[in-house]
Coordinates of C-alpha atoms in Angstrom, one line a residue:
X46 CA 10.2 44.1 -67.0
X47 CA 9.4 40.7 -67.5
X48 CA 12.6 39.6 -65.6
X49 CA 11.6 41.9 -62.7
X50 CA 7.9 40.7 -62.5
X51 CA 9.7 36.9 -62.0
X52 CA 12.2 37.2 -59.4
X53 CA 12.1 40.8 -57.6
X54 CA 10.2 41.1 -54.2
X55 CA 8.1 44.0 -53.2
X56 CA 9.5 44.1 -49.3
X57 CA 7.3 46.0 -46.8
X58 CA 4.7 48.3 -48.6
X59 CA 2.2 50.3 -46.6
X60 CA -0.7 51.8 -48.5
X61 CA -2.8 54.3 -46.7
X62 CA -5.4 57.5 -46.8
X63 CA -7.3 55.5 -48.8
X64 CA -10.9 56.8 -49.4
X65 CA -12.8 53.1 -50.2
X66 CA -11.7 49.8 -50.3
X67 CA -13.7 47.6 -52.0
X68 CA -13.1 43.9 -51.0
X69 CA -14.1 41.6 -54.1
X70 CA -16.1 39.7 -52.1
X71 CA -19.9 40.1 -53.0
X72 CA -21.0 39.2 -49.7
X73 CA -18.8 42.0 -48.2
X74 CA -18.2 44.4 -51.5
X75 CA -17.2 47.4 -49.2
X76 CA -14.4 47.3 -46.1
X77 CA -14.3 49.6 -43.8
X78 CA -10.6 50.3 -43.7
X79 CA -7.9 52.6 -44.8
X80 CA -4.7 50.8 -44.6
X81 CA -3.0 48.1 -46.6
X82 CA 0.2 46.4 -45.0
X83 CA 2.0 44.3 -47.7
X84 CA 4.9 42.2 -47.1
X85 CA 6.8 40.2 -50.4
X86 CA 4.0 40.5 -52.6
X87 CA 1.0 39.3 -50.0
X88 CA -1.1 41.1 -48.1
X89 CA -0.7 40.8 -44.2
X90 CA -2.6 43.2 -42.6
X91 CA -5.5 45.7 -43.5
X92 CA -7.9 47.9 -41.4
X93 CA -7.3 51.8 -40.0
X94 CA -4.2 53.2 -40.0
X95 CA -3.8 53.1 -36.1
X96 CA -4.2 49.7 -35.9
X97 CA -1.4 48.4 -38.5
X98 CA 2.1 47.9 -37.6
X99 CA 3.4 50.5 -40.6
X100 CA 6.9 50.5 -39.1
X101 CA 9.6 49.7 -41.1
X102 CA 8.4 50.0 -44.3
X103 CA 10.4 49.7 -47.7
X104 CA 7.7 51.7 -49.9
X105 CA 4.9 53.9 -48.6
X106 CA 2.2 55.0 -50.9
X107 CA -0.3 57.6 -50.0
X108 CA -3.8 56.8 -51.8
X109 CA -4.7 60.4 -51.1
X110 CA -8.8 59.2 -50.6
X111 CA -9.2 57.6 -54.1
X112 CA -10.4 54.3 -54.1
X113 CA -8.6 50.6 -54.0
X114 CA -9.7 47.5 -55.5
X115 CA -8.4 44.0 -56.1
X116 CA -6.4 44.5 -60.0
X117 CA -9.2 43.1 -62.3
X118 CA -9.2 39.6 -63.9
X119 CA -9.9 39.3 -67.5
X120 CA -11.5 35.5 -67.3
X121 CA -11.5 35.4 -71.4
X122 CA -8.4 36.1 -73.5
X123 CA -6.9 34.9 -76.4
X124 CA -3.2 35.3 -76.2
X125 CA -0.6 33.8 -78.5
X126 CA 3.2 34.0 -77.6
X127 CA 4.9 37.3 -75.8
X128 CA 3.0 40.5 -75.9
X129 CA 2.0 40.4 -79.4
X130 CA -1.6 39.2 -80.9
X131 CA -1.7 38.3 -84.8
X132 CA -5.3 38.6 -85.0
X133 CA -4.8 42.3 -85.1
X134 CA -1.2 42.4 -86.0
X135 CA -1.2 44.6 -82.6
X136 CA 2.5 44.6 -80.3
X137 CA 1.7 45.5 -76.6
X138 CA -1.8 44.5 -76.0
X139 CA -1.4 42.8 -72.3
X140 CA 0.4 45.9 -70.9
X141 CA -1.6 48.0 -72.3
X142 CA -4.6 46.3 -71.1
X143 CA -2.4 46.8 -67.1
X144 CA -3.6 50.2 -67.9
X145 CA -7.0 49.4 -67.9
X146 CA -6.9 47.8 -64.1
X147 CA -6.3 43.9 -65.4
X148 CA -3.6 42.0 -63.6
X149 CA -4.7 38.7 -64.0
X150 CA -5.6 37.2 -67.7
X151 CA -6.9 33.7 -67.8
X152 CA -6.7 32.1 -71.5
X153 CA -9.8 30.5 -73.1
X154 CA -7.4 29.0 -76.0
X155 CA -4.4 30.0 -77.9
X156 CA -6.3 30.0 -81.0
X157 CA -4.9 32.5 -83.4
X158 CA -1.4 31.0 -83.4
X159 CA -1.0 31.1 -87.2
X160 CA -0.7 27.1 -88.0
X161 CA -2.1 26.6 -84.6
X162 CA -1.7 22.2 -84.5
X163 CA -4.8 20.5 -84.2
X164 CA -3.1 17.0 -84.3
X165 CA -3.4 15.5 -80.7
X166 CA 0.5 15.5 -80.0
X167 CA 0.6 18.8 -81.7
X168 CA -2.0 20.5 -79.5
X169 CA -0.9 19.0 -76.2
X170 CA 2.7 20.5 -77.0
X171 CA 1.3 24.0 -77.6
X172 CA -0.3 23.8 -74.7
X173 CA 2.5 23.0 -72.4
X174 CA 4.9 25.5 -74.4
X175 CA 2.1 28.7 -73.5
X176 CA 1.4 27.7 -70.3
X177 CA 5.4 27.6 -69.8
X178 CA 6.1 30.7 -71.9
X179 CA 3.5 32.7 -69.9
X180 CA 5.4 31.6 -66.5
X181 CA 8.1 32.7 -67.3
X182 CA 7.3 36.2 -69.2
X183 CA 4.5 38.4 -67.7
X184 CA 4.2 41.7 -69.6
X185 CA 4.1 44.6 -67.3
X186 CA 4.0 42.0 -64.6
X187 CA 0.6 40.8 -65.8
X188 CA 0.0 37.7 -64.7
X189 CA -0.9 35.2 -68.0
X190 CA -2.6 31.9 -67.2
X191 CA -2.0 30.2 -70.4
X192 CA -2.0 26.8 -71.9
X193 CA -5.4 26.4 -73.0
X194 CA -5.7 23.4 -75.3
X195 CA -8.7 23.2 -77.8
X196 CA -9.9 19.9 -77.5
X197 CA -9.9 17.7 -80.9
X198 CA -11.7 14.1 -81.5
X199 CA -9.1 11.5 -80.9
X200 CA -8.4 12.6 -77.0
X201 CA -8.2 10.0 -74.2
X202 CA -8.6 9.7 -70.8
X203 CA -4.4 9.3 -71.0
X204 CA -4.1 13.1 -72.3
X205 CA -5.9 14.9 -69.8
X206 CA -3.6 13.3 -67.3
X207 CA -0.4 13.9 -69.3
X208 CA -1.9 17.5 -69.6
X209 CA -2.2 18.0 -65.9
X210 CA 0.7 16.6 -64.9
X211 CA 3.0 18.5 -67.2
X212 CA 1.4 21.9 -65.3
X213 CA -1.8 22.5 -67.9
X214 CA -4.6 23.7 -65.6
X215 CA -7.0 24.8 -68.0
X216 CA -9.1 23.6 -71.7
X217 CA -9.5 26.2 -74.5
X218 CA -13.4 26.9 -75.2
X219 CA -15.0 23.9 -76.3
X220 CA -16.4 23.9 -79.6
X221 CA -13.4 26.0 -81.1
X222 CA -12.1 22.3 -82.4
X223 CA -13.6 19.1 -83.7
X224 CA -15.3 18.5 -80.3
X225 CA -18.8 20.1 -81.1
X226 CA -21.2 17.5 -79.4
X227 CA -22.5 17.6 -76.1
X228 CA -22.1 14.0 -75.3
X229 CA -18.7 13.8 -76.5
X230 CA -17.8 17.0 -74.7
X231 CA -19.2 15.8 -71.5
X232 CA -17.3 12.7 -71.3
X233 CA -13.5 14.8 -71.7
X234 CA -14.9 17.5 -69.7
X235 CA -15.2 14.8 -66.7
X236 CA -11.5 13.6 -67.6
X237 CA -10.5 16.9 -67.4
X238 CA -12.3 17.6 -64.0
X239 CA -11.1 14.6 -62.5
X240 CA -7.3 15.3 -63.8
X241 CA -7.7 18.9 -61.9
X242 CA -8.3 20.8 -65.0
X243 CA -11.0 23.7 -65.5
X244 CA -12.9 24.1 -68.6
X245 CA -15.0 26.6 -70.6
X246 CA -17.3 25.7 -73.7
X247 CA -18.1 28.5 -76.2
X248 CA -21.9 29.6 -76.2
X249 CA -23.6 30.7 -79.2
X250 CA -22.9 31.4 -83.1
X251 CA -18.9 30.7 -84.9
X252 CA -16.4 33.1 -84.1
X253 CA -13.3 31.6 -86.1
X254 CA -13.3 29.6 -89.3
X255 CA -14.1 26.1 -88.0
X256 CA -15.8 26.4 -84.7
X257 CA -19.3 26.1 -85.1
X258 CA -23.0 26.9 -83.0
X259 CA -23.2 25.7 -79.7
X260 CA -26.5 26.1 -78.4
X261 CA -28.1 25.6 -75.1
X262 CA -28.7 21.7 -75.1
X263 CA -24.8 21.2 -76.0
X264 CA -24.0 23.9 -73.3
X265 CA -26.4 21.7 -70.8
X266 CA -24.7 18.5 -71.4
X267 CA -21.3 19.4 -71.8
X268 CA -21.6 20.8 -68.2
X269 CA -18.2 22.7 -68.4
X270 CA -16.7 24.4 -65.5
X271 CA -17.3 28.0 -67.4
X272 CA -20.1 29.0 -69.8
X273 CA -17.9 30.9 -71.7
X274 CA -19.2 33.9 -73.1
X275 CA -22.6 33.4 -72.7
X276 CA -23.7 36.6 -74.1
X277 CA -22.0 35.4 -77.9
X278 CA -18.7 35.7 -79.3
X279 CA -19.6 37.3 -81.0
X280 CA -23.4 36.1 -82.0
X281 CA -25.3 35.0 -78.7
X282 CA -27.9 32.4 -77.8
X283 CA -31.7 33.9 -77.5
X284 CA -32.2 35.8 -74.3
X285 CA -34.9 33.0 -73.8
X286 CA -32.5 30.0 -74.0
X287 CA -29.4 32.2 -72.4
X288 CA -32.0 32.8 -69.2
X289 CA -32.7 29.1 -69.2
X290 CA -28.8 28.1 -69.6
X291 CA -28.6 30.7 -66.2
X292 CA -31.0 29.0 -64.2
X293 CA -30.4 25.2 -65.5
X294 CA -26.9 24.8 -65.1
X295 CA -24.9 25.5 -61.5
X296 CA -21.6 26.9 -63.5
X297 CA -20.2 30.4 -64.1
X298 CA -22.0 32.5 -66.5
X299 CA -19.2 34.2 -68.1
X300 CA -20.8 37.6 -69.4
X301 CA -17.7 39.6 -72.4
X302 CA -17.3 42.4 -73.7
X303 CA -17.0 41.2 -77.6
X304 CA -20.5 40.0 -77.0
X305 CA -24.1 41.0 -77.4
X306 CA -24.2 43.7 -74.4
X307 CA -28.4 43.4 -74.7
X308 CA -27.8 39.8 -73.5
X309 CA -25.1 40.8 -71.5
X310 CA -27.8 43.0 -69.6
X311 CA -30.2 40.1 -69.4
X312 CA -27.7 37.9 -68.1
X313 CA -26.7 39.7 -65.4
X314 CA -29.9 40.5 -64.5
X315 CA -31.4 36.6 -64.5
X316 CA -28.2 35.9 -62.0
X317 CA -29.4 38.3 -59.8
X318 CA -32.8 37.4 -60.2
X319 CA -32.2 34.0 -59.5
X320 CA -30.3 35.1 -55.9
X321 CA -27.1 33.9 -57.8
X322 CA -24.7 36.9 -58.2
X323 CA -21.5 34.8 -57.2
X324 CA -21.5 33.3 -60.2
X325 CA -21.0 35.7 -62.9
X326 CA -17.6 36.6 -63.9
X327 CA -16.2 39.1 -66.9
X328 CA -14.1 38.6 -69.5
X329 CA -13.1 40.5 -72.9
X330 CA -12.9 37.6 -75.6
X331 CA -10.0 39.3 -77.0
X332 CA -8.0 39.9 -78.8
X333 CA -10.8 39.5 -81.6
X334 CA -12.1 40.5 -85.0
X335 CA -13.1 43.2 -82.7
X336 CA -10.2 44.1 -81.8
X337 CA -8.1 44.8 -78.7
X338 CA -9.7 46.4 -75.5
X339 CA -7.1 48.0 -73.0
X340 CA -10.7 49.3 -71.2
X341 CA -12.6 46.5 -71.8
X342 CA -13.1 45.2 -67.9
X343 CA -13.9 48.5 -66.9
X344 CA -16.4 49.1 -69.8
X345 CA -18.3 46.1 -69.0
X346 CA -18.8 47.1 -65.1
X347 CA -19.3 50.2 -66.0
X348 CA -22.5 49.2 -68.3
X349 CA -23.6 46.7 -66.4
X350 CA -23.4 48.9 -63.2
X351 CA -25.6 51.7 -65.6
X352 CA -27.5 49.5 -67.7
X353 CA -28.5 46.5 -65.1
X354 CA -29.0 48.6 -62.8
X355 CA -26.7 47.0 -60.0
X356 CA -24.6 48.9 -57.4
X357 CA -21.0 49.1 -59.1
X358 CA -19.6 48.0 -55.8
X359 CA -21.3 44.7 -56.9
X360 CA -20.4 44.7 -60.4
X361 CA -16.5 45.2 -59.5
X362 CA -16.9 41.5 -57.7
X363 CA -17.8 40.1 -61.3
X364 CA -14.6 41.0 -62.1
X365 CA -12.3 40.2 -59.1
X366 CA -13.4 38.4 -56.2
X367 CA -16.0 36.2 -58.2
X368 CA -13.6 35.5 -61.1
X369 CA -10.7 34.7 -58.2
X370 CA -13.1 31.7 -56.5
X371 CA -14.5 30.2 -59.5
X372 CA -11.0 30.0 -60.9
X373 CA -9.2 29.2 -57.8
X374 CA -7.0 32.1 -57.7
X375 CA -4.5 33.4 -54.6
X376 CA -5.8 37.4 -55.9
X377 CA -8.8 38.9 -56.5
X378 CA -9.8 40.0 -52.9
X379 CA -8.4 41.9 -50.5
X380 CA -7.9 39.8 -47.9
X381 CA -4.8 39.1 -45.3
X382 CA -3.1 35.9 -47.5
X383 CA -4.0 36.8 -50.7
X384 CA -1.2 38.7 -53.5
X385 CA -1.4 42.0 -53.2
X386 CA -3.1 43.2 -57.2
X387 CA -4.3 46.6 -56.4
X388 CA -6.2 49.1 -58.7
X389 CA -6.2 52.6 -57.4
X390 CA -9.3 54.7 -59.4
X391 CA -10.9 57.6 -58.9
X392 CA -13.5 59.4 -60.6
X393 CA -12.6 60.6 -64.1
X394 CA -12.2 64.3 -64.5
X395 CA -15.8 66.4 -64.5
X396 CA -17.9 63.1 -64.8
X397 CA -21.1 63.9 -63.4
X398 CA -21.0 61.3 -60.4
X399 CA -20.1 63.1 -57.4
X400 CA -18.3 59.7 -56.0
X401 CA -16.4 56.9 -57.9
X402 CA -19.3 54.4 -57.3
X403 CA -21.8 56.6 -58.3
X404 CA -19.9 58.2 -61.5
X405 CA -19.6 54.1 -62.9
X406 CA -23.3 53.8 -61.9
X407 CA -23.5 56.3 -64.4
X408 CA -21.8 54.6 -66.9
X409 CA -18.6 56.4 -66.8
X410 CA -15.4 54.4 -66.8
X411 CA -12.9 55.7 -63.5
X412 CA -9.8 57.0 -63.9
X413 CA -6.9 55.0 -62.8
X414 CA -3.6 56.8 -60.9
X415 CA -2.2 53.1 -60.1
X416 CA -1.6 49.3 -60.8
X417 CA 0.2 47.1 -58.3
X418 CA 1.1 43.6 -58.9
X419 CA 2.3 41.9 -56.5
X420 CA 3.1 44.5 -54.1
X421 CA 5.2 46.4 -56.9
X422 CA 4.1 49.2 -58.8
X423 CA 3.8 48.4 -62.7
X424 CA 2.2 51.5 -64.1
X425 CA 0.8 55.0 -62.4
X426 CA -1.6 57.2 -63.5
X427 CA -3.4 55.2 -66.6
X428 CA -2.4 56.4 -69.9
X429 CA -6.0 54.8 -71.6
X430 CA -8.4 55.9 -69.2
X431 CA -9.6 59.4 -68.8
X432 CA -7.8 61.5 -66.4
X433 CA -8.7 60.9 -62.3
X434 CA -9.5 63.2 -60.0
X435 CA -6.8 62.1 -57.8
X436 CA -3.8 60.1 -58.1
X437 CA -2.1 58.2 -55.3
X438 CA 2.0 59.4 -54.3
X439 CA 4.4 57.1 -53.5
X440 CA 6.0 59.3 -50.4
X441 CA 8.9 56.9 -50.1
X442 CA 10.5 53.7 -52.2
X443 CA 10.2 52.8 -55.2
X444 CA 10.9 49.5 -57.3

């Protein structure tokens, strides 16, 4: 699997009869369209069936009215090597989570490597080996962005380069290491800006033995690409001070599931509130003490959809099309250009929504019938979520 997510190519793939499209985009959440053309993995063409050239194509798949989404990114992992986390002793967590609609994970920190090196040489070579390792082995074709280093005292100007020019594109949350001050943390999150590399700073109470609180004044300062987790993970910040962290600072306000869903609620609802809904993206913060959560994307939209009280059309942007421009990502929208990630859902089996949307702005999680990566099908109907309506048919091809 792995050796097919690297070097096969998805050829001509025509998706159609497909009920709603949702785009990613929050400016443009619904399309009005029913075809997908793909060619080698990127999309190419999208609109009504009579207007795409459908000729010629090496797979056909029939979405039979359910609905299609950008596949979901998971903006807050914690991966270690392969498909394996020791934090719950658990084998097969990243495909299983493909079966809960993620085919994008971004790391916030390979921090439960047992012996992880906190030395400076030591964590810049971890960093380069996972970002590497995650390259060149995607489970289920998921696609890992990894190579998170936790930043340590000591660090110079000189190792965010080396960083970046050795392929790292990304700092584990800040406040996991001996970096705890805002100060401090401002001055290597500029480095790391100005090398090309994103960062995220953890927000709240400890989660692991030796990180520590960050509260909203080291948050401020720091002024990191990502307030990670601002809900807590897994103790949060007062709704007060995680309001004023919203409306002070111009970053992403990362909302997780392994996090205080009350704040989570009040987050989401300050964003919008504040005329700022781009900015909020999801992640899980797992694997965790918590646990593993093959659902947990979907679980967030769908009680943030219920809870908040925002259209689920919305709440899918959080986690695609929002996640996709904050982190500079070529998926998360459908769009003509971008790599075709599909989720196919439906409703789930006797929920008490009468439409997809309207079952999540329930609270009920969809069914998935489908995953595509890449143009390639990875997994069909979802063997964590409850049973959908409807499933999509692949009428001809397969990979």
């Amino acid at each position: 699997m792995a050796e097919a997510a690297a070097t096969a190519a998805s050829g001509k793939v025509v998706i159609r009869n497909i009920g709603l499209m949702l785009s990613g985009d929050i400016d443009q959440p619904i399309l009005e369209a029913d075809t997908i053309v793909v060619h080698d993995g990127l999309i190419t063409a999208l609109g009504k069936l009579k207007d795409c050239d459908v000729e010629g194509a090496t797979t056909v798949i029939d979405a039979k009215q359910t609905c299609v989404a950008p596949g979901l990114i998971d903006s807050h992992v914690h991966p270690v090597f392969g498909d394996w986390t020791p934090r719950q002793n658990q084998l097969g967590w990243i495909e299983s989570t493909l079966n809960g609609g993620v085919t994008t994970m971004i790391s916030a920190g390979e921090v439960h490597l047992p012996g992880r090196p906190k030395d400076i040489v030591g964590l810049k070579a971890l960093a380069i080996t996972a970002q590497r390792a995650f390259d060149n082995f995607r489970p289920g074709g998921v696609k890992v962005l990894a190579g998170a280093p936790v930043i340590e005292k000591g660090m110079v100007e000189s190792d965010f380069k080396e960083l970046a020019a050795a392929g790292v594109g990304l700092l584990g949350e800040i406040g996991l290491g001996s970096v705890k001050g805002g100060t401090e943390a401002a001055t290597m999150v500029k480095w790391a800006r100005a090398a090309g590399i994103q960062s995220t700073i953890h927000t709240g109470g400890p989660s692991i033995p030796g990180s520590g609180l960050i509260d909203k004044d080291v948050v401020l300062e720091a002024d990191a690409d990502v307030i990670g987790h601002i809900n807590g993970g897994h103790t949060s910040l007062s709704e007060a001070h995680v309001c004023e962290l919203c409306e002070k600072s111009s970053r992403a306000i990362e909302i997780v599931h392994n996090g205080n869903e009350k704040v989570a609620i009040a987050a989401a609802q300050m964003a919008l509130q504040l005329k700022c809904p781009h900015r909020v993206i999801l992640g899980t913060d797992g694997p965790a003490g918590s646990g593993v959560q093959p659902l947990g994307i979907l679980r967030m939209v769908a009680m943030l959809s219920s809870l908040a009280n925002i259209p689920a059309e919305l709440v899918f942007c959080f986690a695609t099309g929002n996640t996709a421009k904050i982190r500079k990502l070529n998926c998360g929208l459908i769009e003509v250009g971008r790599a075709a990630d599909f989720v196919f859902m439906d409703r789930a089996q006797h929920t008490a929504g009468r439409t997809l949307l309207e079952s999540v702005q329930l609270g009920d999680v969809p069914g998935i019938g489908m995953v595509m990566i890449d143009g390639i099908v990875r997994c069909g109907r979802s063997r964590n979520t409850p049973p959908a309506t409807e499933i999509p048919v692949v009428v001809s091809g397969a990979h």
